[in-house]
Amino acid sequence: MNRRKFINQTLAAGAAVSISSTTALAGDRTPVKILGISCSPRKGKTTATAVQAALDAANKVDGSIEVELIDLGGLGISGFSGNGATTDDFDGILPKLREPNVGGWIIGSPVYFRSMSALCKAFLERCAVLRKPSLLLADTAAGVLTVGAYRNGGQELVIEQIHSILLCHEMMIVGGKPGAHQGATLWNAYKDDITKDEFGMDTARKLGIRVAEAALRVTV
Ligand SMILES: Cc1cc2nc3c(=O)[nH]c(=O)nc-3n(C[C@H](O)[C@H](O)[C@H](O)COP(=O)(O)O)c2cc1C
């Protein structure tokens, strides 16, 4: 079911929607899942670590928040093929994307030549199936995280590129809390130990918190 429809139907049924509180008790509301999607071909490396940190922060926002990391590292995902019949590792991910309780996405990409990774682009192209028959991702909160090897390596550019794609789904784009207004930007300056980038890790946590808050506001 389209999440917008889900919200409308629930409203019609007289259920209360939390539009101001992000402190509801876990027992008060349906669990809301935040998916973290790491789009580096290198499984478990800096992008995945940072996305997990964002998820951990999201998880702490409210007892009803559940989180799950989808690490695309090592998976084979082709871009849109034109014939609609591609079979690859995207098929195994699709059911998770379609779960009705998903209220937010945190999507992370490494910066490759001041662009998103090819894996990220391929994944997002394949998500076109989520636009039919209706926009499944509409009103799902979404925030973006990027990791580059240079301090000004294109992190913000890549955030904007991914935002543009997510807007085609009518997702609700959010940045992070102050200090991370556009999203999370990380600098892999310490030989793949991204936890040493304290500023960047802080932006990841601020993004996670903001995505969780937004997801709670639009779900019942
Ligand atoms: C093909 C390629 C292109 C890259 N281009 C950039 C770039 O334009 N700017 C930048 O800051 N880092 C660039 N990097 C570095 C990666 O963004 C950085 O190492 C990142 O941490 C990799 O993410 P991962 O550890 O999750 O795999 C590039 C790396 C590769 C392999």
Short mmCIF file of C-alpha atoms and ligand atoms in Angstrom, two decimals:
data_model
loop_
_atom_site.label_atom_id
_atom_site.label_comp_id
_atom_site.label_asym_id
_atom_site.label_seq_id
_atom_site.Cartn_x
_atom_site.Cartn_y
_atom_site.Cartn_z
CA MET A 1 0.00 0.00 0.00
CA ASN A 2 1.17 3.52 -0.74
CA ARG A 3 2.30 5.00 2.58
CA ARG A 4 0.39 8.19 1.85
CA LYS A 5 -2.74 6.08 1.40
CA PHE A 6 -1.93 4.19 4.58
CA ILE A 7 -1.74 7.46 6.51
CA ASN A 8 -4.94 8.80 4.94
CA GLN A 9 -6.84 5.60 5.67
CA THR A 10 -5.67 5.58 9.25
CA LEU A 11 -6.68 9.21 9.64
CA ALA A 12 -10.09 8.41 8.23
CA ALA A 13 -10.40 5.66 10.81
CA GLY A 14 -9.95 8.24 13.53
CA ALA A 15 -6.51 7.31 14.70
CA ALA A 16 -4.38 10.00 16.28
CA VAL A 17 -1.35 11.08 14.30
CA SER A 18 1.70 12.31 16.14
CA ILE A 19 2.71 15.52 14.44
CA SER A 20 4.48 17.20 17.30
CA SER A 21 5.79 14.59 19.66
CA THR A 22 8.82 12.44 19.04
CA THR A 23 8.79 10.99 22.51
CA ALA A 24 5.95 8.51 22.33
CA LEU A 25 6.47 5.33 24.28
CA ALA A 26 7.26 2.19 22.36
CA GLY A 27 3.98 0.57 23.31
CA ASP A 28 1.96 3.52 22.04
CA ARG A 29 2.62 3.17 18.38
CA THR A 30 3.38 0.85 15.53
CA PRO A 31 7.11 0.28 15.06
CA VAL A 32 8.65 2.52 12.43
CA LYS A 33 11.59 1.13 10.51
CA ILE A 34 14.47 3.22 9.25
CA LEU A 35 16.46 1.54 6.49
CA GLY A 36 20.11 2.43 6.01
CA ILE A 37 21.40 1.66 2.53
CA SER A 38 25.15 1.66 2.02
CA CYS A 39 26.05 1.98 -1.65
CA SER A 40 29.76 1.29 -1.58
CA PRO A 41 30.91 -1.81 -3.46
CA ARG A 42 33.29 -2.33 -0.52
CA LYS A 43 31.21 -4.16 2.06
CA GLY A 44 31.57 -2.98 5.64
CA LYS A 45 33.91 -0.09 4.86
CA THR A 46 33.61 3.61 5.60
CA THR A 47 30.20 4.24 4.05
CA ALA A 48 28.61 1.26 5.77
CA THR A 49 30.18 2.22 9.10
CA ALA A 50 28.88 5.76 8.85
CA VAL A 51 25.40 4.67 7.81
CA GLN A 52 25.32 2.29 10.78
CA ALA A 53 26.25 5.19 13.08
CA ALA A 54 23.35 7.20 11.66
CA LEU A 55 21.03 4.24 12.23
CA ASP A 56 22.23 3.81 15.81
CA ALA A 57 21.44 7.46 16.50
CA ALA A 58 18.03 7.09 14.85
CA ASN A 59 17.33 4.06 16.98
CA LYS A 60 17.79 6.09 20.16
CA VAL A 61 15.25 8.74 19.20
CA ASP A 62 12.23 6.70 20.22
CA GLY A 63 11.45 3.19 21.43
CA SER A 64 9.27 2.58 18.40
CA ILE A 65 12.13 3.06 15.95
CA GLU A 66 13.63 -0.05 14.40
CA VAL A 67 16.67 0.09 12.14
CA GLU A 68 18.21 -2.15 9.53
CA LEU A 69 21.36 -1.76 7.47
CA ILE A 70 21.29 -2.96 3.87
CA ASP A 71 24.92 -3.11 2.77
CA LEU A 72 25.04 -3.35 -1.01
CA GLY A 73 28.77 -4.11 -0.87
CA GLY A 74 29.57 -7.29 -2.74
CA LEU A 75 26.15 -7.47 -4.38
CA GLY A 76 25.59 -7.38 -8.11
CA ILE A 77 22.98 -4.81 -9.08
CA SER A 78 22.61 -3.60 -12.65
CA GLY A 79 21.04 -0.35 -13.68
CA PHE A 80 17.71 -0.23 -15.47
CA SER A 81 17.98 -2.47 -18.52
CA GLY A 82 15.08 -1.29 -20.60
CA ASN A 83 13.33 -4.63 -20.81
CA GLY A 84 12.22 -4.75 -17.19
CA ALA A 85 13.31 -8.35 -16.78
CA THR A 86 16.64 -7.98 -15.02
CA THR A 87 17.29 -10.63 -12.37
CA ASP A 88 20.08 -9.97 -9.89
CA ASP A 89 20.72 -9.22 -6.22
CA PHE A 90 18.21 -6.36 -6.26
CA ASP A 91 15.46 -8.98 -6.15
CA GLY A 92 16.57 -10.05 -2.67
CA ILE A 93 16.43 -6.48 -1.38
CA LEU A 94 13.11 -5.48 -2.89
CA PRO A 95 10.88 -7.12 -0.22
CA LYS A 96 12.67 -5.10 2.49
CA LEU A 97 12.02 -1.88 0.58
CA ARG A 98 8.35 -2.76 0.29
CA GLU A 99 7.75 -3.42 3.99
CA PRO A 100 4.81 -1.19 4.98
CA ASN A 101 6.36 -0.01 8.25
CA VAL A 102 9.40 1.59 6.58
CA GLY A 103 9.19 5.26 7.53
CA GLY A 104 12.64 6.48 6.60
CA TRP A 105 15.70 5.90 4.46
CA ILE A 106 19.27 6.88 5.13
CA ILE A 107 21.17 6.37 1.91
CA GLY A 108 24.94 6.52 1.88
CA SER A 109 27.30 6.67 -1.07
CA PRO A 110 31.04 7.04 -1.44
CA VAL A 111 32.09 9.94 -3.64
CA TYR A 112 33.46 8.67 -6.95
CA PHE A 113 34.79 11.42 -9.21
CA ARG A 114 32.50 13.94 -7.53
CA SER A 115 29.50 11.73 -8.29
CA MET A 116 27.66 8.91 -6.56
CA SER A 117 28.98 5.37 -6.99
CA ALA A 118 27.77 3.41 -10.01
CA LEU A 119 26.27 0.95 -7.51
CA CYS A 120 24.25 3.75 -5.92
CA LYS A 121 22.98 4.93 -9.31
CA ALA A 122 22.12 1.38 -10.35
CA PHE A 123 20.26 0.75 -7.11
CA LEU A 124 18.30 3.97 -7.43
CA GLU A 125 17.43 3.27 -11.06
CA ARG A 126 16.08 -0.13 -10.09
CA CYS A 127 13.97 1.50 -7.38
CA ALA A 128 11.86 2.81 -10.26
CA VAL A 129 9.68 -0.27 -9.69
CA LEU A 130 8.59 1.33 -6.42
CA ARG A 131 6.86 4.13 -8.34
CA LYS A 132 4.25 1.79 -9.82
CA PRO A 133 1.34 1.28 -9.59
CA SER A 134 1.55 4.17 -7.12
CA LEU A 135 4.38 5.98 -5.39
CA LEU A 136 5.25 3.57 -2.58
CA LEU A 137 7.99 5.82 -1.21
CA ALA A 138 5.91 9.00 -1.18
CA ASP A 139 6.21 10.78 2.17
CA THR A 140 8.92 8.45 3.40
CA ALA A 141 11.56 10.51 5.19
CA ALA A 142 14.94 10.41 3.47
CA GLY A 143 18.39 11.69 4.32
CA VAL A 144 21.70 11.28 2.53
CA LEU A 145 25.23 10.61 3.73
CA THR A 146 28.38 10.75 1.63
CA VAL A 147 32.02 9.81 2.22
CA GLY A 148 34.99 11.11 0.26
CA ALA A 149 38.75 10.76 0.60
CA TYR A 150 39.20 14.52 0.34
CA ARG A 151 37.87 17.16 2.67
CA ASN A 152 36.16 18.95 -0.20
CA GLY A 153 35.93 15.97 -2.50
CA GLY A 154 32.36 16.47 -3.68
CA GLN A 155 30.40 15.21 -0.68
CA GLU A 156 27.78 17.95 -0.90
CA LEU A 157 27.44 17.58 -4.66
CA VAL A 158 26.66 13.90 -4.28
CA ILE A 159 24.09 14.61 -1.60
CA GLU A 160 22.30 16.90 -4.05
CA GLN A 161 22.48 14.33 -6.83
CA ILE A 162 20.83 11.73 -4.64
CA HIS A 163 18.26 14.22 -3.34
CA SER A 164 17.22 14.89 -6.94
CA ILE A 165 16.51 11.22 -7.51
CA LEU A 166 14.62 10.77 -4.25
CA LEU A 167 12.39 13.71 -5.11
CA CYS A 168 11.13 11.72 -8.11
CA HIS A 169 9.57 9.38 -5.56
CA GLU A 170 8.02 12.27 -3.61
CA MET A 171 10.11 11.25 -0.63
CA MET A 172 10.37 13.78 2.17
CA ILE A 173 13.95 14.95 2.03
CA VAL A 174 15.51 16.02 5.30
CA GLY A 175 19.01 17.06 6.27
CA GLY A 176 20.49 16.68 9.70
CA LYS A 177 20.34 18.62 12.92
CA PRO A 178 22.38 21.87 13.04
CA GLY A 179 25.89 21.29 11.77
CA ALA A 180 24.63 18.84 9.18
CA HIS A 181 21.87 20.80 7.50
CA GLN A 182 22.26 19.25 4.05
CA GLY A 183 23.05 15.77 5.25
CA ALA A 184 26.06 13.88 6.55
CA THR A 185 29.46 14.55 5.00
CA LEU A 186 32.40 12.38 5.97
CA TRP A 187 36.10 12.50 5.20
CA ASN A 188 37.98 9.23 4.88
CA ALA A 189 41.36 10.65 5.86
CA TYR A 190 42.42 7.92 8.26
CA LYS A 191 42.99 4.83 6.11
CA ASP A 192 39.40 3.62 6.20
CA ASP A 193 38.92 4.18 9.95
CA ILE A 194 36.03 6.58 9.50
CA THR A 195 35.35 6.67 13.23
CA LYS A 196 38.37 8.97 13.51
CA ASP A 197 36.56 11.63 11.50
CA GLU A 198 34.80 12.98 14.57
CA PHE A 199 33.13 15.88 12.77
CA GLY A 200 31.86 13.61 10.00
CA MET A 201 30.59 10.97 12.41
CA ASP A 202 28.76 13.69 14.28
CA THR A 203 27.00 14.70 11.03
CA ALA A 204 26.03 11.05 10.52
CA ARG A 205 24.41 10.92 13.95
CA LYS A 206 22.67 14.25 13.37
CA LEU A 207 21.27 12.93 10.12
CA GLY A 208 20.01 9.78 11.79
CA ILE A 209 18.22 11.75 14.48
CA ARG A 210 16.55 14.03 11.95
CA VAL A 211 15.39 11.18 9.73
CA ALA A 212 13.93 9.40 12.74
CA GLU A 213 12.13 12.53 13.91
CA ALA A 214 10.66 13.10 10.45
CA ALA A 215 9.61 9.47 10.10
CA LEU A 216 7.76 9.65 13.42
CA ARG A 217 5.93 12.78 12.33
CA VAL A 218 4.47 11.20 9.21
CA THR A 219 3.65 7.75 10.50
CA VAL A 220 0.98 6.72 12.93
C1 LIG B 1 36.82 5.45 -8.55
C2 LIG B 1 36.98 6.29 -7.31
C3 LIG B 1 36.78 7.65 -7.39
C4 LIG B 1 36.89 8.45 -6.26
N1 LIG B 1 36.64 9.79 -6.36
C5 LIG B 1 36.66 10.55 -5.26
C6 LIG B 1 36.32 11.94 -5.34
O1 LIG B 1 35.99 12.49 -6.39
N2 LIG B 1 36.36 12.67 -4.20
C7 LIG B 1 36.71 12.12 -2.99
O2 LIG B 1 36.71 12.84 -1.98
N3 LIG B 1 37.02 10.80 -2.88
C8 LIG B 1 36.99 10.01 -3.99
N4 LIG B 1 37.25 8.67 -3.87
C9 LIG B 1 37.53 8.09 -2.55
C10 LIG B 1 36.30 7.43 -1.89
O3 LIG B 1 35.19 8.27 -1.93
C11 LIG B 1 36.59 7.12 -0.42
O4 LIG B 1 37.72 6.28 -0.34
C12 LIG B 1 35.43 6.49 0.32
O5 LIG B 1 35.73 6.45 1.68
C13 LIG B 1 35.13 5.08 -0.15
O6 LIG B 1 34.01 4.57 0.54
P1 LIG B 1 34.02 3.07 1.18
O7 LIG B 1 35.13 3.04 2.19
O8 LIG B 1 32.69 2.90 1.80
O9 LIG B 1 34.26 2.13 0.06
C14 LIG B 1 37.19 7.87 -5.00
C15 LIG B 1 37.41 6.49 -4.94
C16 LIG B 1 37.30 5.71 -6.07
C17 LIG B 1 37.49 4.20 -5.97
#
